[in-house]
Structures are given as C-alpha cells and as structure tokens.
Amino acid sequence: MPEPMGFFTDTTVCIGCKACEVACKEWNQLPARNGGVGELSGDSYDNTRKLDGIHWRHVRFIEQFKGPYDGRWLMMSDVCKHCVQAGCLEVCPTGAIIRTEFDTVVIQSDVCNGCRACIAACPFGVIDINPVSGTAQKCTLCYDRLKVGLEPACSKACPTDSIQFGAIAELRTRAHKRVDQLKAQGVKAELYGADPQGALGGLNSFYLLVDEPEVYGLPRHPQLPSRHLAKSSTFSAASAAVLGVLALVGLRKRRMDEMGGGGGGGGAGGQN
Amino acid sequence: MSDTFFSGAPHWTWFIIPYFFIGGLAGGAYFLAALLDWFGRPDDRPVVRTGYDVAAVGAILSGLLLTIDLGQPLRFWHMLFQSANFPAIMFKGWSPISFGAWGILLFGLFAVLSALGARAEEGRLQMPALRAVGGMVRGGVAKLVAGIGGLIGLFIAGYTGILLSVTNRPIWADSPWLGALFVASGVSTGAATLILLSPRRGATERSLGWLSSFDARALVVELIVLIAFIVSLGSVNRVWVSVWGLLLLVGVVWFGILAPLRMHARRQPLASAAKLVLVGGFLLRLATMLASEGIDRYRVAVGL
C-alpha cells in the first residue's frame, strides 16, 4: 500500500510563471478556452483567474499595492487540496468521486453525471464543469502518472520548486523547517492545511503563506458540508410536524363546527 | 467574513429553481390530499383527487427538470444504481442529493398510483392496463399508498432546503433553516394550487374553506421560519443588499405572505390569495438560489 502523497506549495518562491498551469493543461489535454469562449480577467495580469473544469492548476496573482512605490506581489499556485475528509466525496451521489491508494481524491469522468453537488460542497471552490465532457472535473494529482511512478506534471515543471511533490509526512517535515527558516529571517510565515488534527483532517495539498488565508482566497476554517445535516433535518421535521398538527387541528375544528352548527357544504366553486 | 464565500457556484439555476418550486408544491399537495383522504369527509374527494393529479404531474415534471439539468442527462440512473456494478444500489444516507434522488423516484411511484386510483374511482381511465392498476388502488390499499406517499411528499417539499444547507455556499450553508422554510412554503403552495384547481373537479365550499384556513396557518409558519432563517444568517445578511433582497422583502414577504394573509383574514376571493402564494413561493426559491449563485469566489478574493 503506497503512503499518502501530495503537494507542499511554498508560495514565497513562486514567480508566477504559470509553467505548472501549462504543464497541467498539456498533460491532461485540457482546452485553453472555456467552451470556445476566451475569458480574460481584464483587471489583473492573472489572465486565467480561477480554478475550474479546464484549469486544474491556477497561479493566483495577489496584487497588494498602496501606491506606485509601496506594494508587493504574492503568487500562489492553487490546486485541489485532496482533503483527508473531502466534502466533494461526501456528497457525490453517483460514487464518481473516489479516494485512491495514494490518499488523493479523484473524479471518475465516466461515472460523473454532472449534477454539480460537489461544486457547491467544496469549501475551496476547486471543482467546476468541464464544457467538453459535461462532467465535474478537477486535479487528479496526476493519478495516471503516479500509477507508473512518475511525478505530477505541475511539480515536475515548476522551475523554482515552489510546488513540491512527495510523501505527506516527509513534506510536512520539510515545510516546518522552511517556516522556521523564514521566521528566523523575520518573515511572517504560516502553514495552511498541514495540521492533520486541523480542518478536514488536514489537506494533502498544503501551503506556506505569508499573509492571511483570505488574502489568497482560502477559507480560514474550511468545513464539511454535512455539518448542518442533522440540525437542518431536525428543523425540517419539526416544521413538517407543526404543519401536520395544524392541518389535523383544522380538520377537527371543522368537524366540531359542523356538529355544532349543522355545517355548510354543497356546490362547486366558492371563489371568484 | 463567512468561510462559505470562498466556494464555487454550482450553476443550479433555470431548471433547478422551477424544480424546487414544482417539487415543493407537488409534495405539499400530495400531503394535503392524503390528509383529507384519511381524515376528511366524502365531499373532500374532489380535492383529494386533484391533489393526487397535481402530485403525479409534479413528480414527472420534477424528474424531467432534474434530468435535463445534468451535464450528462443519459447518466441520470447513476444516482440510483452503481454504474460499474449494476444493479447494485447507489445510496448515501448522508448526502441529500442521493436520498433525494430515491425520494423523487418513490414519490413519483406513489403519486402516480394514487392518481390512477383516483381516476379509476371517477371512471376516467380508458386504457385497460391503467384501469387495472387504478382498480387495485382502492379502499385500504389506496389509504396505505396515500399515507406513505403523503409523508414522502412532505419530505420532497423540504429536502431541497436540506440539500442547499449541506453545501459550502453562502446563504445556503450559513443557516440550518432552509429545509424548514421550504417545507412550509411547499405545503402552503400546495394548498394554494388545490384552491385554484380543485373547484374544476367539483370541490365544495367547505373543502375550500378548510384549505384556505390551513393555508393561512401555513403562511404564518412560513413567516416565522423565514424570520428565523434571516436572523440565523447574521453578518451574511449583507448579501441581501441587492435586487435579491428587494425581491425577498417585496415579492416573498409582502406579496407572497402578508398580502394573502390579509386576504384570508378579510375573506376576500380565495383564488387571488392563492395566486399570490404561488408567486411568493416561486420568488422565495428564485431569491435564495440566485442571491447565492451570484457570489463568485474570485471576485470575493480580490475584493470586488
């Protein structure tokens, strides 16, 4: 049994070259245009904008400028987090989303029917419909490459090793050392998703960030969609019970009124 | 900021919104028809028969809308059976979309059986096969079918709200009250549909009067749950500072709940109040769906 594999993304060394995006598209044969429509952001050098059904890797450009000489660029190569407790896998009604032997989360395109429940369930907004297949798609962590002992295309292409691929336990050790190194240099650095006791049981694709998670478009406390299931079901059942009782009370009152006053009745209509 | 603002929109729009409305209405109508079948009087039968017809047509339309909405419609059966291991059942009790798929199938089955039974009762079935099936749904069998089907109807009216709560989307996943709200709205719109349609089948004033008074009570429940829903959203309520908030306030609260309540109280024409209830029920789904669908995580992240 292979050990859990994943990515450690050190955002401090990302240069925004988007080689990972290109490598991902090339290996996975993803179209450049969304259903034939070219979409440009128009407000950023980040022209691919977000993760979706045809962008399984996305280098986010965060432009923090207060003035012409006071600012910085943050770059982060974003991808599916391959959550240990995955919301998408939890809700998928067709069984298309599976956990692999590498502890990664993969959508089987030939099983998915495009119901889009997984899109709404993912706390990171990773999944979307691929216009070519009509099914939900996202990063597979190059499952086909892993099966034959190859490294995923994105990390292989990354020229600065911002994206590091390997066994999760080893990556965590490496990440903590890097955080210590940066903190010693006075850089505010934190790991996001590296804690196996943390949100969603830890993320098999985790990040080193130098600002708040929200700045990178990441939720601070990602949660499973099922957190509301019991409460929502209870409230719905209570609402149904109240309506049922009201209906029965109304029927009983009608009967009592009829017994007391002889009742009305007859004739169709009664309206307009 | 709620963590739900970083999720992606599932594009559940122009087929799903009508489905939520029609499914809720059909489930509510079946529940009320079953209740009258069990506890009503013989002169309630026109309402009962109308309710079964509404439920059957609603269930069929719901199935069609759900199927058309899929990215791969021909794979609709993957929700019911394991595609790689047919005929093994595909069912996840913790996934509302999974148990909802089975719910719709069962609802359709029971609703069609009840509708055939009701039509056989009226002698309106021409095809021998349908007449044979309809003929079997009578007496105790009809009541049993209606009893189980009515409960499934209530489930269909409300599970769509639970489905929305069991996501990570803004508004939907920020409150546990959507299921309860959709149950109340579904039953209320079901009653309104019966008020509008059952007079054609010979409904008496007594039946319509009961439907009207029940609809008024259901609207009060809906209003209370809607307030609980809004309160539970907390800071997320800022999303209502939009056209969808206006629609919720004017279209749903004023025209869909308060105005019909006033008309019920003043004993004004039932049909006018019922039409407003239906409009309000549709706008409730429209506003809650599109207010969330319009929030794009990319734009949230860059502060737009």
Coordinates of C-alpha atoms in Angstrom, one line a residue:
Chain A
M1 CA 0.0 0.0 0.0
P2 CA 1.6 3.3 -1.1
E3 CA 1.8 6.0 1.6
P4 CA -0.3 9.3 1.3
M5 CA 1.2 11.6 -1.4
G6 CA 0.6 15.2 -2.0
F7 CA 1.9 18.7 -2.6
F8 CA 3.6 21.3 -0.4
T9 CA 3.4 24.7 -2.1
D10 CA 5.9 27.2 -0.8
T11 CA 4.3 30.5 -2.1
T12 CA 7.5 32.5 -1.2
V13 CA 9.4 31.1 -4.1
C14 CA 6.6 31.2 -6.7
I15 CA 7.5 33.6 -9.5
G16 CA 4.1 33.4 -11.3
C17 CA 5.5 31.9 -14.5
K18 CA 2.4 29.6 -14.8
A19 CA 4.5 26.8 -16.1
C20 CA 2.5 24.5 -13.8
E21 CA -0.7 25.6 -15.4
V22 CA 0.6 24.9 -18.9
A23 CA 2.1 21.5 -17.9
C24 CA -1.2 20.5 -16.3
K25 CA -3.2 21.5 -19.3
E26 CA -0.8 19.8 -21.7
W27 CA -0.7 16.5 -19.7
N28 CA -4.4 16.4 -19.1
Q29 CA -5.3 17.7 -22.5
L30 CA -7.5 20.5 -21.1
P31 CA -8.8 23.1 -23.5
A32 CA -7.4 26.6 -23.4
R33 CA -10.9 28.2 -23.9
N34 CA -14.0 27.6 -21.8
G35 CA -16.5 26.1 -24.2
G36 CA -14.9 28.1 -27.1
V37 CA -15.1 31.3 -25.1
G38 CA -11.8 33.1 -24.2
E39 CA -12.2 34.6 -20.7
L40 CA -9.7 37.2 -19.6
S41 CA -9.8 38.9 -16.2
G42 CA -9.4 42.4 -17.6
D43 CA -8.3 43.6 -14.1
S44 CA -5.2 41.7 -13.4
Y45 CA -2.1 40.2 -15.0
D46 CA -3.6 36.9 -13.8
N47 CA -5.4 36.0 -17.0
T48 CA -6.7 32.6 -16.1
R49 CA -8.4 33.9 -12.9
K50 CA -9.5 30.8 -11.0
L51 CA -9.7 27.0 -10.7
D52 CA -12.5 25.4 -12.7
G53 CA -13.2 22.5 -15.0
I54 CA -10.5 23.5 -17.5
H55 CA -8.0 25.0 -15.1
W56 CA -6.9 22.3 -12.6
R57 CA -3.9 24.4 -11.6
H58 CA -4.1 28.2 -11.2
V59 CA -1.4 30.6 -10.3
R60 CA -3.1 33.3 -8.3
F61 CA -1.6 36.8 -8.5
I62 CA -2.3 38.9 -5.5
E63 CA -1.5 42.5 -6.1
Q64 CA -1.1 44.4 -2.9
F65 CA -0.3 48.0 -3.9
K66 CA -0.9 51.0 -1.7
G67 CA 1.0 53.4 -4.1
P68 CA 3.4 53.3 -7.0
Y69 CA 6.4 52.6 -4.8
D70 CA 4.7 50.7 -1.9
G71 CA 3.5 47.3 -2.7
R72 CA 4.2 43.6 -3.3
W73 CA 3.1 40.7 -5.4
L74 CA 2.1 37.4 -3.8
M75 CA 1.9 34.4 -6.1
M76 CA 0.3 31.1 -5.2
S77 CA -0.1 28.1 -7.4
D78 CA -3.5 26.8 -6.3
V79 CA -4.9 23.3 -6.8
C80 CA -7.3 20.8 -5.4
K81 CA -6.4 20.3 -1.7
H82 CA -7.1 16.5 -1.8
C83 CA -8.7 16.9 1.7
V84 CA -8.4 13.9 4.1
Q85 CA -12.1 14.5 4.8
A86 CA -13.3 15.6 1.4
G87 CA -16.7 17.4 1.1
C88 CA -17.0 16.6 -2.6
L89 CA -16.6 12.9 -2.0
E90 CA -19.0 13.0 0.9
V91 CA -21.9 14.4 -1.2
C92 CA -21.3 12.8 -4.6
P93 CA -24.5 10.9 -5.3
T94 CA -23.1 8.7 -8.1
G95 CA -19.9 7.4 -6.5
A96 CA -17.9 9.1 -9.2
I97 CA -15.6 10.7 -6.6
I98 CA -13.2 8.2 -5.1
R99 CA -10.2 8.1 -2.7
T100 CA -7.2 6.5 -4.3
E101 CA -4.5 4.3 -2.9
F102 CA -2.3 7.5 -2.7
D103 CA -4.9 9.1 -0.4
T104 CA -5.8 11.6 -3.1
V105 CA -9.3 12.4 -4.3
V106 CA -10.2 11.7 -8.0
I107 CA -13.4 12.2 -10.0
Q108 CA -14.1 9.4 -12.5
S109 CA -15.3 11.3 -15.5
D110 CA -17.1 8.2 -17.0
V111 CA -19.2 7.8 -13.8
C112 CA -20.0 11.5 -13.1
N113 CA -23.3 12.7 -14.5
G114 CA -22.7 16.4 -14.0
C115 CA -25.2 17.0 -11.1
R116 CA -22.7 19.6 -9.6
A117 CA -23.3 18.8 -6.0
C118 CA -19.6 18.5 -5.5
I119 CA -19.1 22.1 -6.8
A120 CA -21.2 23.5 -4.0
A121 CA -19.8 21.1 -1.4
C122 CA -16.1 22.1 -1.9
P123 CA -15.1 24.8 0.6
F124 CA -12.3 25.9 -1.7
G125 CA -14.2 26.4 -5.0
V126 CA -11.9 24.0 -6.7
I127 CA -14.3 21.9 -8.9
D128 CA -16.3 23.0 -11.9
I129 CA -17.9 21.6 -15.0
N130 CA -15.6 20.9 -18.0
P131 CA -17.6 22.1 -21.0
V132 CA -16.2 19.3 -23.2
S133 CA -17.1 16.4 -21.1
G134 CA -20.2 17.9 -19.3
T135 CA -18.8 16.4 -16.1
A136 CA -17.3 17.9 -12.9
Q137 CA -13.5 17.9 -13.1
K138 CA -10.5 18.9 -11.0
C139 CA -6.9 18.0 -10.4
T140 CA -6.3 14.2 -10.1
L141 CA -2.9 14.7 -8.7
C142 CA -1.9 13.1 -12.0
Y143 CA -3.2 9.7 -10.8
D144 CA -2.2 8.2 -14.2
R145 CA 1.4 9.4 -13.7
L146 CA 1.5 8.3 -10.0
K147 CA 0.4 4.8 -11.1
V148 CA 3.6 4.4 -13.2
G149 CA 5.9 6.0 -10.6
L150 CA 6.1 9.5 -12.3
E151 CA 5.8 12.8 -10.5
P152 CA 2.7 15.0 -11.3
A153 CA 3.2 17.3 -14.4
C154 CA 2.9 20.6 -12.5
S155 CA 5.5 19.9 -9.8
K156 CA 7.8 18.4 -12.5
A157 CA 7.5 21.7 -14.5
C158 CA 7.9 24.1 -11.6
P159 CA 11.2 25.9 -12.1
T160 CA 11.6 27.1 -8.5
D161 CA 10.3 24.1 -6.6
S162 CA 7.5 26.2 -5.2
I163 CA 5.4 23.1 -5.9
Q164 CA 7.0 20.1 -4.1
F165 CA 5.6 16.6 -4.5
G166 CA 6.2 13.7 -2.2
A167 CA 5.0 11.7 0.7
I168 CA 2.9 13.8 3.0
A169 CA 4.9 13.0 6.2
E170 CA 8.1 14.0 4.5
L171 CA 6.6 17.1 3.0
R172 CA 5.3 18.3 6.4
T173 CA 8.8 17.9 7.9
R174 CA 10.3 19.9 5.1
A175 CA 7.5 22.6 5.4
H176 CA 8.1 23.1 9.1
K177 CA 11.8 23.6 8.5
R178 CA 11.1 26.2 5.8
V179 CA 8.7 28.1 8.1
D180 CA 11.4 28.1 10.9
Q181 CA 13.9 29.4 8.4
L182 CA 11.6 32.2 7.2
K183 CA 10.7 33.2 10.7
A184 CA 14.3 33.4 11.6
Q185 CA 14.6 35.9 8.7
G186 CA 11.7 38.0 10.2
V187 CA 9.2 36.8 7.6
K188 CA 5.7 36.2 8.8
A189 CA 5.1 32.7 7.5
E190 CA 2.4 30.1 8.4
L191 CA 1.4 26.7 7.1
Y192 CA -2.1 26.3 5.8
G193 CA -3.6 22.8 5.9
A194 CA -0.6 21.0 7.2
D195 CA -2.0 20.0 10.5
P196 CA -3.6 16.5 10.5
Q197 CA -5.6 17.5 13.6
G198 CA -6.8 20.6 11.9
A199 CA -9.6 21.4 9.4
L200 CA -10.8 18.5 7.3
G201 CA -8.3 16.2 8.8
G202 CA -5.5 18.0 7.1
L203 CA -5.0 18.8 3.4
N204 CA -2.9 16.6 1.2
S205 CA -2.1 19.7 -0.8
F206 CA -1.0 22.3 1.8
Y207 CA 0.6 25.7 1.6
L208 CA 3.1 28.1 3.1
L209 CA 1.6 31.5 3.2
V210 CA 2.9 34.9 4.2
D211 CA -0.4 36.6 4.7
E212 CA -3.9 35.7 6.0
P213 CA -5.6 32.8 4.2
E214 CA -8.4 35.0 3.0
V215 CA -5.9 37.1 1.0
Y216 CA -5.1 34.0 -1.0
G217 CA -8.8 33.2 -1.5
L218 CA -8.7 30.4 1.1
P219 CA -11.3 30.0 3.8
R220 CA -9.9 30.3 7.4
H221 CA -11.9 27.3 8.7
P222 CA -13.0 25.1 5.9
Q223 CA -15.7 22.6 6.9
L224 CA -17.5 19.6 5.6
P225 CA -20.9 20.3 4.1
S226 CA -22.6 17.7 6.3
R227 CA -22.1 19.9 9.4
H228 CA -25.7 21.1 9.0
L229 CA -27.3 17.8 8.0
A230 CA -28.6 16.7 11.5
K231 CA -29.8 20.2 12.5
S232 CA -31.4 21.0 9.2
S233 CA -33.2 17.7 9.0
T234 CA -34.4 18.1 12.6
F235 CA -35.8 21.6 11.9
S236 CA -37.4 20.4 8.7
A237 CA -39.1 17.5 10.5
A238 CA -40.2 19.9 13.3
S239 CA -41.7 22.3 10.7
A240 CA -43.5 19.3 8.9
A241 CA -44.8 18.1 12.3
V242 CA -46.2 21.6 13.2
L243 CA -47.9 21.8 9.8
G244 CA -49.3 18.3 10.2
V245 CA -50.7 19.1 13.6
L246 CA -52.2 22.4 12.3
A247 CA -53.9 20.6 9.5
L248 CA -55.3 18.0 11.8
V249 CA -56.5 20.6 14.3
G250 CA -58.1 22.5 11.4
L251 CA -59.9 19.3 10.3
R252 CA -61.1 18.6 13.9
K253 CA -62.3 22.1 14.3
R254 CA -64.3 21.9 11.1
R255 CA -65.9 18.7 12.3
M256 CA -66.7 20.2 15.6
D257 CA -68.2 23.3 13.9
E258 CA -70.3 21.1 11.7
M259 CA -71.5 19.0 14.6
G260 CA -72.4 22.2 16.4
G261 CA -73.9 24.3 13.6
G262 CA -75.1 21.7 11.0
G263 CA -72.3 22.6 8.5
G264 CA -72.4 24.2 5.1
G265 CA -71.4 22.3 2.1
G266 CA -72.6 21.5 -1.4
G267 CA -72.0 23.3 -4.6
A268 CA -68.8 23.7 -6.6
G269 CA -66.7 26.7 -6.8
G270 CA -66.9 29.0 -3.8
Q271 CA -64.4 31.5 -5.2
N272 CA -64.1 34.4 -7.5
Chain B
M1 CA -16.4 37.0 6.5
S2 CA -18.1 33.7 6.4
D3 CA -15.9 30.9 5.1
T4 CA -18.7 30.0 2.6
F5 CA -17.7 33.0 0.4
F6 CA -14.7 31.0 -0.9
S7 CA -16.7 28.2 -2.5
G8 CA -17.8 28.0 -6.2
A9 CA -21.3 28.4 -7.5
P10 CA -22.8 25.1 -8.8
H11 CA -24.9 26.9 -11.5
W12 CA -28.2 25.5 -10.2
T13 CA -30.4 27.9 -12.0
W14 CA -33.1 27.7 -14.7
F15 CA -34.0 24.1 -14.4
I16 CA -33.4 23.7 -10.6
I17 CA -35.3 26.7 -9.5
P18 CA -38.5 25.6 -11.2
Y19 CA -37.9 22.0 -9.9
F20 CA -37.6 23.3 -6.3
F21 CA -40.9 25.1 -6.8
I22 CA -42.8 22.4 -8.5
G23 CA -41.4 19.6 -6.3
G24 CA -42.3 21.6 -3.2
L25 CA -45.8 22.3 -4.5
A26 CA -46.4 18.7 -5.6
G27 CA -45.2 17.3 -2.3
G28 CA -47.4 19.7 -0.3
A29 CA -50.4 19.0 -2.5
Y30 CA -50.0 15.2 -2.0
F31 CA -49.6 15.6 1.7
L32 CA -52.8 17.6 2.0
A33 CA -54.7 15.3 -0.3
A34 CA -53.5 12.3 1.7
L35 CA -54.6 14.0 4.9
L36 CA -58.1 14.6 3.5
D37 CA -58.2 11.1 2.2
W38 CA -57.5 9.8 5.7
F39 CA -59.3 12.3 7.9
G40 CA -61.6 14.2 5.6
R41 CA -65.3 13.8 4.6
P42 CA -66.7 12.2 1.4
D43 CA -67.3 15.7 0.0
D44 CA -63.5 16.3 0.2
R45 CA -62.9 13.7 -2.6
P46 CA -62.6 16.3 -5.4
V47 CA -59.7 18.0 -3.5
V48 CA -58.1 14.6 -2.8
R49 CA -58.3 13.6 -6.5
T50 CA -56.9 17.0 -7.6
G51 CA -54.1 16.7 -5.1
Y52 CA -53.1 13.3 -6.4
D53 CA -53.1 14.6 -10.0
V54 CA -51.0 17.6 -9.1
A55 CA -48.5 15.3 -7.3
A56 CA -48.3 12.9 -10.2
V57 CA -47.8 15.6 -12.8
G58 CA -45.4 17.5 -10.5
A59 CA -43.3 14.4 -9.8
I60 CA -42.9 13.7 -13.6
L61 CA -42.0 17.3 -14.3
S62 CA -39.5 17.2 -11.4
G63 CA -37.8 14.2 -12.7
L64 CA -37.6 15.7 -16.2
L65 CA -36.2 19.0 -14.9
L66 CA -33.6 17.3 -12.8
T67 CA -32.5 15.1 -15.7
I68 CA -32.3 17.9 -18.2
D69 CA -30.2 19.9 -15.8
L70 CA -27.5 17.2 -15.6
G71 CA -24.3 17.7 -17.6
Q72 CA -24.8 14.2 -18.8
P73 CA -28.5 13.6 -18.8
L74 CA -28.3 10.0 -20.0
R75 CA -26.4 9.1 -16.9
F76 CA -29.3 10.1 -14.6
W77 CA -29.5 6.5 -13.4
H78 CA -26.0 6.7 -11.9
M79 CA -27.7 8.3 -8.9
L80 CA -29.8 5.2 -8.3
F81 CA -27.5 2.3 -9.4
Q82 CA -23.8 1.8 -9.3
S83 CA -22.8 2.3 -12.9
A84 CA -19.8 -0.1 -12.7
N85 CA -21.7 -2.7 -10.7
F86 CA -25.3 -2.6 -12.0
P87 CA -27.8 -3.4 -10.5
A88 CA -26.2 -2.7 -7.1
I89 CA -27.9 0.2 -5.4
M90 CA -26.3 3.6 -5.2
F91 CA -27.4 5.3 -2.0
K92 CA -25.7 7.6 0.5
G93 CA -27.9 8.3 3.5
W94 CA -25.8 11.3 4.5
S95 CA -26.0 13.0 1.0
P96 CA -29.3 14.9 0.5
I97 CA -28.9 14.7 -3.3
S98 CA -28.5 11.0 -3.1
F99 CA -31.5 10.3 -0.8
G100 CA -33.4 13.0 -2.7
A101 CA -33.0 11.1 -6.0
W102 CA -34.6 8.0 -4.4
G103 CA -37.2 10.2 -2.8
I104 CA -38.3 11.6 -6.1
L105 CA -38.5 8.1 -7.6
L106 CA -40.6 6.8 -4.8
F107 CA -42.7 10.0 -4.7
G108 CA -43.4 9.6 -8.4
L109 CA -44.4 6.0 -7.9
F110 CA -46.8 6.7 -5.0
A111 CA -48.2 9.8 -6.6
V112 CA -48.9 8.0 -9.9
L113 CA -50.5 5.1 -8.1
S114 CA -52.8 7.4 -6.1
A115 CA -53.7 9.5 -9.2
L116 CA -54.6 6.3 -11.1
G117 CA -56.6 5.1 -8.2
A118 CA -58.5 8.4 -8.1
R119 CA -59.1 8.4 -11.8
A120 CA -60.4 4.8 -11.6
E121 CA -62.7 6.0 -8.9
E122 CA -64.1 8.6 -11.3
G123 CA -64.2 6.1 -14.2
R124 CA -61.9 8.2 -16.3
L125 CA -59.3 5.6 -17.2
Q126 CA -59.6 4.3 -20.8
M127 CA -56.5 2.1 -21.2
P128 CA -57.2 -1.4 -19.8
A129 CA -53.7 -1.7 -18.2
L130 CA -54.0 1.7 -16.4
R131 CA -57.6 0.8 -15.4
A132 CA -56.3 -2.5 -13.9
V133 CA -53.6 -0.7 -11.9
G134 CA -56.0 2.0 -10.9
G135 CA -58.6 -0.5 -9.9
M136 CA -56.2 -2.1 -7.4
V137 CA -55.6 1.2 -5.6
R138 CA -58.8 1.4 -3.7
G139 CA -60.0 1.0 -0.1
G140 CA -57.3 0.1 2.3
V141 CA -54.6 -0.1 -0.3
A142 CA -55.4 3.4 -1.5
K143 CA -55.2 4.7 2.1
L144 CA -51.9 2.9 2.7
V145 CA -50.4 4.3 -0.6
A146 CA -51.7 7.8 0.3
G147 CA -50.4 7.6 3.8
I148 CA -46.8 6.6 2.8
G149 CA -46.9 8.9 -0.3
G150 CA -48.1 11.8 1.8
L151 CA -45.1 11.5 4.1
I152 CA -42.8 11.2 1.2
G153 CA -44.5 14.3 -0.2
L154 CA -43.6 16.3 2.9
F155 CA -40.0 15.0 2.5
I156 CA -39.9 16.2 -1.1
A157 CA -41.2 19.6 -0.1
G158 CA -38.4 20.0 2.4
Y159 CA -35.3 18.0 1.4
T160 CA -34.3 20.6 -1.3
G161 CA -33.7 23.1 1.5
I162 CA -31.6 20.5 3.4
L163 CA -29.7 19.8 0.2
L164 CA -28.8 23.5 0.0
S165 CA -27.8 23.6 3.7
V166 CA -25.5 20.6 3.1
T167 CA -23.1 22.6 0.8
N168 CA -20.5 25.2 1.5
R169 CA -22.3 28.0 -0.4
P170 CA -23.1 31.5 1.1
I171 CA -26.6 31.8 2.5
W172 CA -27.5 28.1 1.9
A173 CA -24.8 26.7 4.2
D174 CA -25.0 29.6 6.7
S175 CA -28.3 28.6 8.1
P176 CA -30.0 25.3 9.1
W177 CA -33.5 26.8 8.5
L178 CA -33.8 26.4 4.7
G179 CA -35.3 22.9 4.9
A180 CA -37.9 24.0 7.4
L181 CA -38.7 27.1 5.2
F182 CA -39.1 25.0 2.1
V183 CA -41.4 22.6 3.9
A184 CA -43.7 25.4 5.0
S185 CA -43.6 27.1 1.6
G186 CA -44.1 23.7 -0.2
V187 CA -47.2 22.9 1.8
S188 CA -48.5 26.5 1.5
T189 CA -48.1 26.5 -2.3
G190 CA -49.6 23.0 -2.4
A191 CA -52.7 24.3 -0.6
A192 CA -52.8 27.3 -3.0
T193 CA -52.7 25.0 -6.0
L194 CA -55.5 22.9 -4.7
I195 CA -57.6 26.1 -4.0
L196 CA -57.1 27.1 -7.7
L197 CA -57.6 23.7 -9.4
S198 CA -60.0 21.6 -7.3
P199 CA -63.2 23.7 -8.0
R200 CA -63.0 22.3 -11.6
R201 CA -63.3 18.8 -10.1
G202 CA -66.3 19.9 -8.0
A203 CA -64.7 20.9 -4.7
T204 CA -67.2 22.1 -2.1
E205 CA -67.0 25.5 -0.3
R206 CA -66.4 23.5 2.9
S207 CA -63.3 21.9 1.5
L208 CA -62.1 25.2 0.0
G209 CA -62.7 26.9 3.3
W210 CA -60.6 24.4 5.2
L211 CA -57.8 24.7 2.6
S212 CA -57.9 28.5 2.9
S213 CA -57.7 28.5 6.7
F214 CA -54.9 25.9 6.6
D215 CA -53.0 28.0 4.0
A216 CA -53.3 31.0 6.3
R217 CA -51.7 29.0 9.2
A218 CA -49.0 27.6 6.9
L219 CA -48.2 31.1 5.8
V220 CA -47.8 32.2 9.4
V221 CA -45.4 29.2 10.0
E222 CA -43.5 30.2 6.8
L223 CA -43.2 33.8 8.0
I224 CA -41.9 32.7 11.4
V225 CA -39.4 30.3 9.9
L226 CA -38.3 33.0 7.3
I227 CA -37.5 35.3 10.2
A228 CA -35.5 32.6 12.0
F229 CA -33.7 32.0 8.7
I230 CA -32.8 35.7 8.3
V231 CA -31.7 36.0 12.0
S232 CA -29.5 32.9 11.7
L233 CA -27.6 34.3 8.7
G234 CA -26.0 37.0 10.9
S235 CA -23.4 39.0 9.0
V236 CA -24.1 37.1 5.8
N237 CA -27.3 39.1 5.5
R238 CA -25.3 41.8 3.7
V239 CA -25.8 39.8 0.5
W240 CA -29.5 40.8 0.7
V241 CA -28.4 44.4 0.0
S242 CA -29.1 43.6 -3.7
V243 CA -32.0 43.1 -6.0
W244 CA -32.5 39.6 -4.4
G245 CA -33.0 41.2 -1.0
L246 CA -35.6 43.5 -2.5
L247 CA -37.3 40.5 -4.2
L248 CA -37.3 38.7 -0.9
L249 CA -38.8 41.6 1.0
V250 CA -41.4 42.8 -1.5
G251 CA -42.1 39.7 -3.6
V252 CA -41.9 37.0 -0.9
V253 CA -42.7 38.7 2.4
W254 CA -45.2 41.3 1.2
F255 CA -46.9 39.8 -1.9
G256 CA -46.3 36.1 -1.1
I257 CA -47.1 36.0 2.6
L258 CA -48.5 39.2 4.2
A259 CA -50.9 40.2 1.3
P260 CA -52.5 36.7 1.1
L261 CA -52.8 36.5 4.9
R262 CA -54.6 39.8 4.8
M263 CA -56.9 38.5 2.1
H264 CA -57.6 35.3 4.0
A265 CA -58.4 37.3 7.1
R266 CA -60.8 39.6 5.2
R267 CA -62.4 36.6 3.4
Q268 CA -61.5 38.0 0.0
P269 CA -61.6 35.8 -3.1
L270 CA -59.6 32.6 -2.4
A271 CA -58.2 32.4 -5.9
S272 CA -56.5 35.8 -5.7
A273 CA -54.7 34.9 -2.5
A274 CA -53.8 31.5 -3.9
K275 CA -52.2 33.1 -6.9
L276 CA -50.1 35.4 -4.7
V277 CA -49.0 32.5 -2.6
L278 CA -47.8 30.7 -5.7
V279 CA -45.9 33.8 -6.9
G280 CA -44.3 34.2 -3.5
G281 CA -43.3 30.5 -3.3
F282 CA -41.6 30.8 -6.7
L283 CA -39.8 34.0 -5.8
L284 CA -38.6 32.5 -2.5
R285 CA -36.7 29.8 -4.4
L286 CA -35.5 32.4 -7.0
A287 CA -34.2 34.8 -4.4
T288 CA -32.5 32.2 -2.2
M289 CA -30.9 30.5 -5.2
L290 CA -29.7 33.4 -7.2
A291 CA -28.5 35.5 -4.3
S292 CA -26.0 32.7 -3.6
E293 CA -25.3 31.8 -7.2
G294 CA -24.3 35.4 -7.9
I295 CA -21.4 35.3 -5.4
D296 CA -18.2 34.5 -7.2
R297 CA -15.2 33.4 -5.1
Y298 CA -12.7 35.0 -7.4
R299 CA -14.4 38.4 -7.1
V300 CA -14.7 38.0 -3.3
A301 CA -11.0 37.2 -3.0
V302 CA -9.9 40.2 -5.0
G303 CA -12.3 42.4 -3.0
L304 CA -14.7 43.2 -5.9

